[in-house]
CSV table of C-alpha atoms in Angstrom, one decimal:
chain,number,residue,atom,x,y,z
A,17,MET,CA,71.0,-134.3,-171.2
A,18,TRP,CA,70.0,-137.7,-172.7
A,19,ILE,CA,69.7,-138.5,-177.0
A,20,GLN,CA,68.5,-141.3,-177.7
A,21,LYS,CA,67.8,-143.0,-181.1
A,22,GLU,CA,67.9,-146.3,-182.7
A,23,ILE,CA,69.8,-146.9,-185.7
A,24,THR,CA,69.7,-149.8,-189.1
A,25,LEU,CA,73.0,-150.3,-189.8
A,26,GLU,CA,73.3,-151.9,-192.9
A,27,ALA,CA,74.2,-155.7,-194.0
A,28,ARG,CA,77.5,-156.5,-194.0
A,29,PRO,CA,79.4,-159.4,-194.5
A,30,ARG,CA,80.4,-162.0,-191.9
A,31,GLY,CA,83.7,-160.5,-190.2
A,32,PHE,CA,84.6,-157.4,-188.2
A,33,HIS,CA,83.6,-153.7,-189.3
A,34,LEU,CA,84.7,-150.1,-188.7
A,35,ILE,CA,81.7,-147.9,-188.2
A,36,THR,CA,83.3,-145.1,-186.4
A,37,GLN,CA,82.2,-143.0,-189.5
A,38,ASP,CA,78.6,-144.6,-189.1
A,39,ILE,CA,78.2,-143.9,-185.3
A,40,GLU,CA,79.4,-140.2,-185.8
A,41,ARG,CA,77.0,-139.3,-188.0
A,42,ALA,CA,74.5,-140.4,-185.8
A,43,ILE,CA,75.1,-138.3,-183.3
A,44,ALA,CA,76.6,-134.9,-185.4
A,45,ASP,CA,73.9,-133.2,-183.4
A,46,CYS,CA,75.3,-133.9,-179.9
A,47,SER,CA,78.4,-131.5,-180.0
A,48,GLY,CA,76.9,-129.2,-177.3
A,49,ILE,CA,77.9,-131.8,-175.0
A,50,GLN,CA,81.1,-130.7,-172.9
A,51,VAL,CA,81.3,-134.2,-170.8
A,52,GLY,CA,79.2,-137.4,-170.9
A,53,LEU,CA,79.1,-140.6,-171.5
A,54,LEU,CA,78.2,-142.7,-175.3
A,55,ASN,CA,76.7,-145.8,-175.0
A,56,LEU,CA,76.1,-148.4,-178.2
A,57,PHE,CA,74.0,-151.2,-177.7
A,58,ILE,CA,73.3,-154.3,-180.5
A,59,GLN,CA,70.0,-155.5,-180.2
A,60,HIS,CA,71.3,-159.0,-181.6
A,61,THR,CA,72.9,-162.0,-180.1
A,62,SER,CA,74.7,-162.5,-182.9
A,63,ALA,CA,76.8,-159.9,-183.5
A,64,SER,CA,78.5,-157.6,-181.1
A,65,LEU,CA,80.7,-154.5,-181.2
A,66,THR,CA,84.6,-153.4,-179.8
A,67,ILE,CA,86.8,-151.2,-180.1
A,68,ASN,CA,89.5,-151.3,-181.7
A,69,GLU,CA,93.1,-150.8,-184.5
A,70,ASN,CA,91.3,-148.5,-187.1
A,71,ALA,CA,93.8,-148.7,-189.2
A,72,ASP,CA,94.9,-151.5,-190.9
A,73,PRO,CA,92.4,-153.7,-192.4
A,74,THR,CA,94.9,-156.8,-191.5
A,75,VAL,CA,93.6,-156.4,-187.8
A,76,ARG,CA,90.5,-157.4,-188.9
A,77,ALA,CA,90.8,-159.7,-190.6
A,78,ASP,CA,93.2,-161.2,-188.4
A,79,PHE,CA,90.0,-161.2,-186.2
A,80,GLU,CA,87.6,-163.1,-188.2
A,81,ARG,CA,90.4,-166.1,-188.4
A,82,TYR,CA,91.1,-165.8,-184.8
A,83,PHE,CA,87.1,-166.1,-183.4
A,84,SER,CA,86.3,-168.6,-186.1
A,85,ARG,CA,88.8,-170.1,-185.1
A,86,ALA,CA,88.9,-170.2,-181.5
A,87,VAL,CA,84.5,-170.7,-181.4
A,88,PRO,CA,84.7,-173.4,-184.1
A,89,GLU,CA,81.6,-174.4,-185.8
A,90,ASN,CA,80.0,-178.2,-185.7
A,91,GLU,CA,81.4,-179.4,-182.5
A,92,PRO,CA,80.0,-182.9,-182.2
A,93,TRP,CA,78.5,-181.8,-179.3
A,94,TYR,CA,76.6,-178.0,-179.8
A,95,GLU,CA,73.3,-179.2,-179.2
A,96,HIS,CA,71.7,-175.9,-180.7
A,97,THR,CA,72.6,-176.7,-184.6
A,98,LEU,CA,68.7,-176.3,-185.7
A,99,GLU,CA,69.8,-172.9,-187.1
A,100,GLY,CA,72.7,-173.5,-189.6
A,101,SER,CA,76.2,-174.4,-188.1
A,102,ASP,CA,77.0,-170.7,-187.8
A,103,ASP,CA,74.2,-169.4,-185.3
A,104,LEU,CA,75.8,-171.2,-182.2
A,105,PRO,CA,79.0,-170.1,-182.8
A,106,ALA,CA,77.4,-166.8,-183.4
A,107,HIS,CA,75.8,-166.4,-180.5
A,108,LEU,CA,79.4,-167.4,-177.9
A,109,LYS,CA,81.4,-164.5,-179.6
A,110,SER,CA,78.7,-162.2,-178.9
A,111,SER,CA,79.3,-162.6,-175.3
A,112,ILE,CA,83.1,-162.5,-175.6
A,113,ILE,CA,83.3,-159.6,-177.5
A,114,GLY,CA,80.0,-158.1,-175.9
A,115,PRO,CA,77.1,-156.4,-176.9
A,116,SER,CA,77.9,-152.7,-176.3
A,117,VAL,CA,80.4,-150.4,-175.9
A,118,GLN,CA,80.8,-147.0,-173.9
A,119,ILE,CA,82.9,-144.2,-175.0
A,120,PRO,CA,83.3,-141.3,-173.1
A,121,VAL,CA,82.3,-138.0,-174.3
A,122,THR,CA,84.6,-134.8,-174.2
A,123,LYS,CA,83.9,-131.0,-175.7
A,124,GLY,CA,81.8,-132.4,-178.0
A,125,ARG,CA,83.6,-135.4,-179.2
A,126,LEU,CA,84.2,-139.1,-178.6
A,127,ASN,CA,87.2,-139.2,-176.2
A,128,LEU,CA,88.9,-141.9,-179.2
A,129,GLY,CA,92.4,-142.9,-178.4
A,130,THR,CA,94.5,-142.0,-181.4
A,131,TRP,CA,94.4,-145.0,-183.1
A,132,GLN,CA,90.6,-146.7,-181.6
A,133,GLY,CA,87.1,-146.8,-183.6
A,134,ILE,CA,84.8,-148.5,-183.0
A,135,TYR,CA,83.9,-152.1,-185.1
A,136,LEU,CA,81.0,-153.9,-185.8
A,137,CYS,CA,81.5,-157.5,-185.5
A,138,GLU,CA,79.2,-159.5,-187.5
A,139,HIS,CA,79.6,-163.1,-186.3
A,140,ARG,CA,76.9,-164.9,-189.4
A,141,ASN,CA,77.8,-165.4,-192.6
A,142,HIS,CA,74.2,-163.9,-193.9
A,143,GLY,CA,73.2,-161.5,-190.5
A,144,GLY,CA,71.6,-158.7,-192.0
A,145,SER,CA,71.0,-154.7,-191.4
A,146,ARG,CA,71.5,-154.4,-187.5
A,147,ARG,CA,70.0,-152.5,-185.0
A,148,VAL,CA,72.2,-149.8,-182.5
A,149,VAL,CA,70.7,-148.1,-179.4
A,150,ILE,CA,72.7,-145.0,-179.2
A,151,THR,CA,72.2,-143.9,-176.0
A,152,LEU,CA,74.5,-140.4,-174.8
A,153,GLN,CA,74.1,-138.5,-172.1
A,154,GLY,CA,76.1,-135.7,-170.7
A,155,GLU,CA,76.1,-131.7,-170.2
B,6,MET,CA,77.4,-134.0,-161.2
B,7,TRP,CA,79.9,-135.3,-163.8
B,8,ILE,CA,83.6,-135.7,-163.1
B,9,GLN,CA,85.5,-136.3,-166.2
B,10,LYS,CA,89.4,-136.5,-165.6
B,11,GLU,CA,92.2,-137.9,-167.9
B,12,ILE,CA,95.1,-140.5,-165.8
B,13,THR,CA,98.4,-141.9,-167.0
B,14,LEU,CA,99.1,-145.0,-165.3
B,15,GLU,CA,102.8,-146.1,-165.1
B,16,ALA,CA,104.7,-148.2,-167.5
B,17,ARG,CA,103.9,-151.7,-166.7
B,18,PRO,CA,105.4,-155.4,-167.5
B,19,ARG,CA,103.5,-157.5,-169.5
B,20,GLY,CA,100.1,-158.8,-167.5
B,21,PHE,CA,98.1,-157.9,-165.6
B,22,HIS,CA,98.1,-155.5,-163.0
B,23,LEU,CA,96.3,-154.0,-160.0
B,24,ILE,CA,95.3,-150.4,-159.7
B,25,THR,CA,92.5,-150.2,-157.4
B,26,GLN,CA,94.3,-147.5,-155.7
B,27,ASP,CA,95.9,-145.4,-158.5
B,28,ILE,CA,92.1,-145.2,-159.5
B,29,GLU,CA,91.0,-144.4,-156.0
B,30,ARG,CA,93.3,-141.3,-155.5
B,31,ALA,CA,92.4,-140.6,-158.9
B,32,ILE,CA,88.7,-140.0,-157.5
B,33,ALA,CA,89.8,-138.7,-154.1
B,34,ASP,CA,87.9,-135.9,-154.3
B,35,CYS,CA,84.2,-137.4,-155.3
B,36,SER,CA,82.8,-138.9,-151.9
B,37,GLY,CA,80.1,-136.4,-152.5
B,38,ILE,CA,78.3,-138.4,-154.5
B,39,GLN,CA,75.7,-140.8,-152.7
B,40,VAL,CA,74.4,-143.0,-155.9
B,41,GLY,CA,76.4,-143.0,-159.3
B,42,LEU,CA,78.6,-144.7,-162.0
B,43,LEU,CA,82.5,-145.1,-162.8
B,44,ASN,CA,83.2,-145.3,-166.2
B,45,LEU,CA,87.2,-146.3,-167.2
B,46,PHE,CA,87.8,-146.4,-170.2
B,47,ILE,CA,92.2,-147.1,-171.5
B,48,GLN,CA,92.7,-145.2,-174.7
B,49,HIS,CA,94.6,-147.8,-176.5
B,50,THR,CA,94.6,-150.6,-178.1
B,51,SER,CA,96.5,-153.5,-176.8
B,52,ALA,CA,95.9,-153.2,-173.3
B,53,SER,CA,93.0,-153.2,-171.8
B,54,LEU,CA,90.8,-153.4,-168.1
B,55,THR,CA,88.8,-155.8,-165.8
B,56,ILE,CA,87.7,-156.7,-162.7
B,57,ASN,CA,88.5,-159.8,-161.1
B,58,GLU,CA,90.7,-161.0,-157.3
B,59,ASN,CA,92.2,-158.8,-155.3
B,60,ALA,CA,94.5,-160.4,-152.9
B,61,ASP,CA,96.4,-163.6,-154.1
B,62,PRO,CA,99.3,-162.5,-157.3
B,63,THR,CA,99.1,-165.7,-158.2
B,64,VAL,CA,95.6,-165.4,-159.8
B,65,ARG,CA,96.9,-162.1,-161.8
B,66,ALA,CA,99.9,-164.2,-163.2
B,67,ASP,CA,97.5,-167.6,-164.1
B,68,PHE,CA,96.0,-165.4,-166.1
B,69,GLU,CA,98.8,-164.1,-168.3
B,70,ARG,CA,99.6,-167.4,-168.6
B,71,TYR,CA,95.8,-168.3,-169.8
B,72,PHE,CA,95.3,-165.4,-172.4
B,73,SER,CA,98.8,-165.6,-174.0
B,74,ARG,CA,98.6,-169.6,-174.3
B,75,ALA,CA,94.7,-169.0,-175.3
B,76,VAL,CA,95.7,-166.0,-177.6
B,77,PRO,CA,99.2,-167.2,-179.1
B,78,GLU,CA,101.5,-165.3,-181.2
B,79,ASN,CA,103.4,-166.3,-184.5
B,80,GLU,CA,100.2,-168.2,-185.8
B,81,PRO,CA,101.1,-168.4,-189.9
B,82,TRP,CA,97.8,-166.9,-190.7
B,83,TYR,CA,98.6,-164.0,-188.7
B,84,GLU,CA,98.6,-161.1,-191.6
B,85,HIS,CA,99.4,-157.4,-189.2
B,86,THR,CA,102.2,-159.0,-187.9
B,87,LEU,CA,104.7,-155.8,-188.6
B,88,GLU,CA,104.7,-154.4,-185.6
B,89,GLY,CA,105.9,-157.4,-183.7
B,90,SER,CA,104.6,-160.6,-182.6
B,91,ASP,CA,102.7,-159.2,-179.5
B,92,ASP,CA,101.5,-156.7,-181.4
B,93,LEU,CA,98.0,-158.3,-182.9
B,94,PRO,CA,97.5,-160.6,-179.9
B,95,ALA,CA,98.0,-157.6,-178.1
B,96,HIS,CA,94.6,-156.6,-180.1
B,97,LEU,CA,92.6,-159.4,-179.8
B,98,LYS,CA,92.9,-160.2,-176.0
B,99,SER,CA,91.6,-156.2,-175.7
B,100,SER,CA,88.7,-156.8,-177.5
B,101,ILE,CA,88.6,-160.2,-175.5
B,102,ILE,CA,88.6,-158.5,-171.9
B,103,GLY,CA,87.7,-154.8,-172.8
B,104,PRO,CA,88.6,-151.9,-173.0
B,105,SER,CA,86.3,-150.2,-170.3
B,106,VAL,CA,84.4,-151.5,-166.8
B,107,GLN,CA,81.4,-149.3,-165.5
B,108,ILE,CA,81.1,-149.6,-161.6
B,109,PRO,CA,78.5,-148.7,-158.9
B,110,VAL,CA,79.2,-145.3,-156.3
B,111,THR,CA,77.8,-146.0,-153.4
B,112,LYS,CA,78.0,-143.2,-150.5
B,113,GLY,CA,81.2,-141.6,-151.9
B,114,ARG,CA,82.7,-145.4,-152.7
B,115,LEU,CA,83.7,-147.3,-154.7
B,116,ASN,CA,80.6,-150.3,-154.3
B,117,LEU,CA,83.1,-153.1,-155.1
B,118,GLY,CA,82.7,-156.8,-154.1
B,119,THR,CA,85.2,-157.9,-151.0
B,120,TRP,CA,87.0,-159.5,-153.3
B,121,GLN,CA,87.6,-157.2,-156.3
B,122,GLY,CA,89.9,-155.3,-157.6
B,123,ILE,CA,90.4,-153.2,-160.9
B,124,TYR,CA,93.0,-154.8,-163.0
B,125,LEU,CA,95.1,-152.6,-166.1
B,126,CYS,CA,95.8,-156.0,-168.1
B,127,GLU,CA,99.0,-155.2,-170.5
B,128,HIS,CA,99.4,-157.4,-172.9
B,129,ARG,CA,102.3,-155.9,-175.3
B,130,ASN,CA,106.0,-156.9,-173.9
B,131,HIS,CA,106.6,-153.1,-173.9
B,132,GLY,CA,103.4,-150.9,-174.2
B,133,GLY,CA,104.7,-148.1,-172.1
B,134,SER,CA,102.7,-145.8,-170.1
B,135,ARG,CA,98.8,-146.3,-170.9
B,136,ARG,CA,96.2,-143.0,-170.7
B,137,VAL,CA,92.8,-143.5,-169.0
B,138,VAL,CA,89.8,-141.1,-169.0
B,139,ILE,CA,88.0,-142.0,-165.9
B,140,THR,CA,84.3,-140.2,-165.9
B,141,LEU,CA,82.0,-140.1,-163.0
B,142,GLN,CA,78.2,-139.1,-162.1
B,143,GLY,CA,76.0,-139.1,-159.5
B,144,GLU,CA,74.3,-137.2,-157.0
C,8,MET,CA,66.8,-139.5,-161.9
C,9,TRP,CA,69.1,-142.3,-160.0
C,10,ILE,CA,67.8,-145.7,-158.1
C,11,GLN,CA,70.5,-148.4,-157.0
C,12,LYS,CA,69.3,-151.7,-154.8
C,13,GLU,CA,72.0,-154.7,-154.3
C,14,ILE,CA,70.3,-157.9,-155.1
C,15,THR,CA,70.4,-161.2,-154.4
C,16,LEU,CA,70.5,-164.0,-156.7
C,17,GLU,CA,69.4,-167.1,-155.2
C,18,ALA,CA,72.2,-170.0,-155.5
C,19,ARG,CA,71.8,-172.1,-159.6
C,20,PRO,CA,74.0,-174.5,-160.5
C,21,ARG,CA,77.1,-173.9,-162.3
C,22,GLY,CA,76.2,-172.8,-166.0
C,23,PHE,CA,74.0,-170.0,-168.2
C,24,HIS,CA,70.8,-168.8,-166.6
C,25,LEU,CA,68.3,-166.8,-168.2
C,26,ILE,CA,67.3,-164.0,-165.0
C,27,THR,CA,65.4,-161.1,-167.3
C,28,GLN,CA,62.6,-162.0,-165.3
C,29,ASP,CA,64.4,-161.3,-161.9
C,30,ILE,CA,65.4,-157.9,-163.0
C,31,GLU,CA,62.8,-156.7,-164.6
C,32,ARG,CA,60.5,-157.4,-161.0
C,33,ALA,CA,63.5,-155.6,-159.4
C,34,ILE,CA,62.9,-152.7,-161.1
C,35,ALA,CA,59.1,-152.8,-161.8
C,36,ASP,CA,58.6,-149.6,-159.8
C,37,CYS,CA,61.0,-147.1,-162.6
C,38,SER,CA,58.7,-147.3,-165.2
C,39,GLY,CA,57.9,-143.9,-165.3
C,40,ILE,CA,61.6,-143.1,-167.3
C,41,GLN,CA,61.5,-142.5,-170.9
C,42,VAL,CA,64.6,-142.4,-171.5
C,43,GLY,CA,67.8,-144.0,-169.8
C,44,LEU,CA,70.2,-146.6,-168.9
C,45,LEU,CA,70.5,-149.4,-166.7
C,46,ASN,CA,73.5,-150.9,-165.5
C,47,LEU,CA,74.0,-154.5,-163.5
C,48,PHE,CA,76.9,-155.2,-161.9
C,49,ILE,CA,77.8,-158.7,-160.2
C,50,GLN,CA,80.1,-158.5,-157.1
C,51,HIS,CA,81.9,-161.4,-157.5
C,52,THR,CA,84.9,-162.7,-159.2
C,53,SER,CA,83.9,-166.4,-159.8
C,54,ALA,CA,80.5,-165.4,-161.6
C,55,SER,CA,79.5,-162.7,-164.6
C,56,LEU,CA,77.2,-161.2,-167.1
C,57,THR,CA,76.0,-161.5,-169.9
C,58,ILE,CA,73.0,-160.7,-172.8
C,59,ASN,CA,72.6,-163.7,-175.0
C,60,GLU,CA,69.3,-165.6,-176.6
C,61,ASN,CA,66.5,-165.9,-174.6
C,62,ALA,CA,64.1,-168.7,-175.9
C,63,ASP,CA,66.5,-171.8,-176.1
C,64,PRO,CA,67.8,-174.2,-173.8
C,65,THR,CA,70.4,-176.1,-175.6
C,66,VAL,CA,71.4,-172.2,-176.2
C,67,ARG,CA,72.7,-172.3,-172.8
C,68,ALA,CA,73.8,-175.6,-172.3
C,69,ASP,CA,76.5,-175.4,-174.9
C,70,PHE,CA,77.8,-172.1,-173.3
C,71,GLU,CA,78.8,-174.1,-170.9
C,72,ARG,CA,80.4,-176.7,-172.9
C,73,TYR,CA,81.9,-174.2,-174.9
C,74,PHE,CA,83.5,-172.0,-171.9
C,75,SER,CA,84.4,-175.3,-170.0
C,76,ARG,CA,86.7,-176.5,-172.4
C,77,ALA,CA,87.9,-173.2,-173.6
C,78,VAL,CA,89.0,-172.3,-170.3
C,79,PRO,CA,89.6,-176.1,-169.1
C,80,GLU,CA,90.5,-177.0,-165.4
C,81,ASN,CA,93.7,-178.6,-163.9
C,82,GLU,CA,96.1,-177.2,-166.2
C,83,PRO,CA,99.0,-178.1,-164.9
C,84,TRP,CA,100.6,-174.6,-165.4
C,85,TYR,CA,98.1,-173.2,-162.7
C,86,GLU,CA,99.6,-172.0,-159.8
C,87,HIS,CA,96.0,-170.9,-158.2
C,88,THR,CA,94.8,-174.3,-157.3
C,89,LEU,CA,94.0,-173.9,-153.3
C,90,GLU,CA,90.6,-173.0,-153.9
C,91,GLY,CA,89.0,-176.1,-155.5
C,92,SER,CA,89.9,-177.0,-159.7
C,93,ASP,CA,86.4,-174.9,-161.0
C,94,ASP,CA,88.4,-171.9,-159.6
C,95,LEU,CA,90.6,-170.3,-161.6
C,96,PRO,CA,88.6,-171.2,-164.8
C,97,ALA,CA,85.6,-169.1,-163.0
C,98,HIS,CA,88.0,-166.2,-162.4
C,99,LEU,CA,89.0,-166.3,-166.3
C,100,LYS,CA,85.4,-167.1,-167.8
C,101,SER,CA,84.2,-164.3,-165.4
C,102,SER,CA,87.0,-161.7,-167.1
C,103,ILE,CA,86.3,-163.1,-170.7
C,104,ILE,CA,82.3,-161.9,-170.1
C,105,GLY,CA,82.3,-159.3,-168.1
C,106,PRO,CA,80.9,-158.8,-164.5
C,107,SER,CA,78.2,-156.4,-165.8
C,108,VAL,CA,76.0,-155.3,-168.7
C,109,GLN,CA,74.4,-151.6,-169.6
C,110,ILE,CA,70.9,-152.2,-171.0
C,111,PRO,CA,69.2,-148.4,-172.4
C,112,VAL,CA,66.1,-147.9,-170.5
C,113,THR,CA,63.5,-146.8,-173.6
C,114,LYS,CA,59.6,-145.3,-172.6
C,115,GLY,CA,59.7,-147.3,-169.3
C,116,ARG,CA,61.3,-150.9,-170.3
C,117,LEU,CA,64.3,-152.1,-171.3
C,118,ASN,CA,65.3,-152.3,-174.7
C,119,LEU,CA,66.2,-155.1,-175.9
C,120,GLY,CA,66.1,-156.5,-179.0
C,121,THR,CA,63.5,-159.2,-179.9
C,122,TRP,CA,65.9,-162.5,-178.4
C,123,GLN,CA,68.1,-161.0,-176.0
C,124,GLY,CA,68.0,-161.9,-172.3
C,125,ILE,CA,70.0,-161.6,-169.1
C,126,TYR,CA,72.5,-164.5,-168.4
C,127,LEU,CA,74.2,-165.2,-165.0
C,128,CYS,CA,77.2,-166.8,-165.8
C,129,GLU,CA,77.6,-169.2,-162.5
C,130,HIS,CA,81.4,-170.6,-163.0
C,131,ARG,CA,81.5,-172.8,-160.2
C,132,ASN,CA,80.3,-175.8,-158.8
C,133,HIS,CA,78.6,-174.6,-155.9
C,134,GLY,CA,79.0,-170.3,-155.6
C,135,GLY,CA,76.0,-170.0,-153.6
C,136,SER,CA,73.8,-166.9,-154.1
C,137,ARG,CA,75.1,-163.6,-156.3
C,138,ARG,CA,74.9,-160.1,-155.2
C,139,VAL,CA,74.2,-157.8,-157.8
C,140,VAL,CA,73.6,-154.2,-157.6
C,141,ILE,CA,71.4,-152.3,-159.8
C,142,THR,CA,72.1,-148.8,-161.0
C,143,LEU,CA,69.0,-147.4,-163.1
C,144,GLN,CA,69.5,-144.2,-164.7
C,145,GLY,CA,67.3,-141.4,-166.9
C,146,GLU,CA,64.9,-139.1,-166.4
């Protein structure tokens, strides 16, 4: 069984945002899958997806601070600067974190660990809404 | 054909550890798959999985040294500090490296390159045992 | 439906290279898949695959400059140095970026965003040709 849909995540500020509920809502009609895999793919090069701690918002605030130090803006040797000082760092963060996540599906549910949630990582100051392709397969 | 199982990897010290044989043992009954994909998903936010050099243990030692410098402990601007100085860096490393790997399966075997092995990346000082969901599909 | 093949990418210089067309050519016979997923897996530990901006070559040049600063050569504490000063950094970059990408397939085409292309990330000075296992599944 294959299910594929495209969803739009509302615009969020630069930073790391829990979207587990957005995804669970989008696949609510898939409870019949006993064994499967979910693939989420963000169709952008300045935002990314990851899985991390789902309880304490300071983790997500620390993520924004860490990645914005590890991939600084305004390095004098950046050449790709026409789209703003946050643009090239956003591309770099997007490839460090990655554009997709794969999550096992078991007995009709995402088989995440207790503390795992899905993050939208918004690397632009004003990234706007973001499109995600959801592909769910299983039996 | 779908096969899914959850395994527990025994506790290992902080660092990078070859687990190729643990995984091959866990999927030993899957030799009938001619074409497929293996997904490994670690159900934790302070450990990760990757694929890298399988021969020289100094690579894995250098990995631990590199990542512990690139993501240092005790930054004064970390807010998420209650669970120990190794906790927030572990979350960050987990998203930089990622919680899952996908490996093609060909003629009943993992189609890894000659020098590729599967690493458990343990980012906590005392992370304990780690759960991995194995999802194998193919025909 | 499963399709799996191994391709060889010609040797490219150290840096980040668009290979979207190489991949599209390799899967040109797969236009019958309405819903699916493409997995690309590079069988090496000193090169990697990612998805990023497909239009401006300065992005790819900035990627090479960034990653070669973030993962420097010749750190005095590297132990794995016998294969050249670019070798251990190449392994590290390979795990930061990752050895595989997953791309949704929709109506016979890769469902990439407008600005997304597939990058071969060559981390060695003289990496030679690179083998990629292509696994496409769908219906």
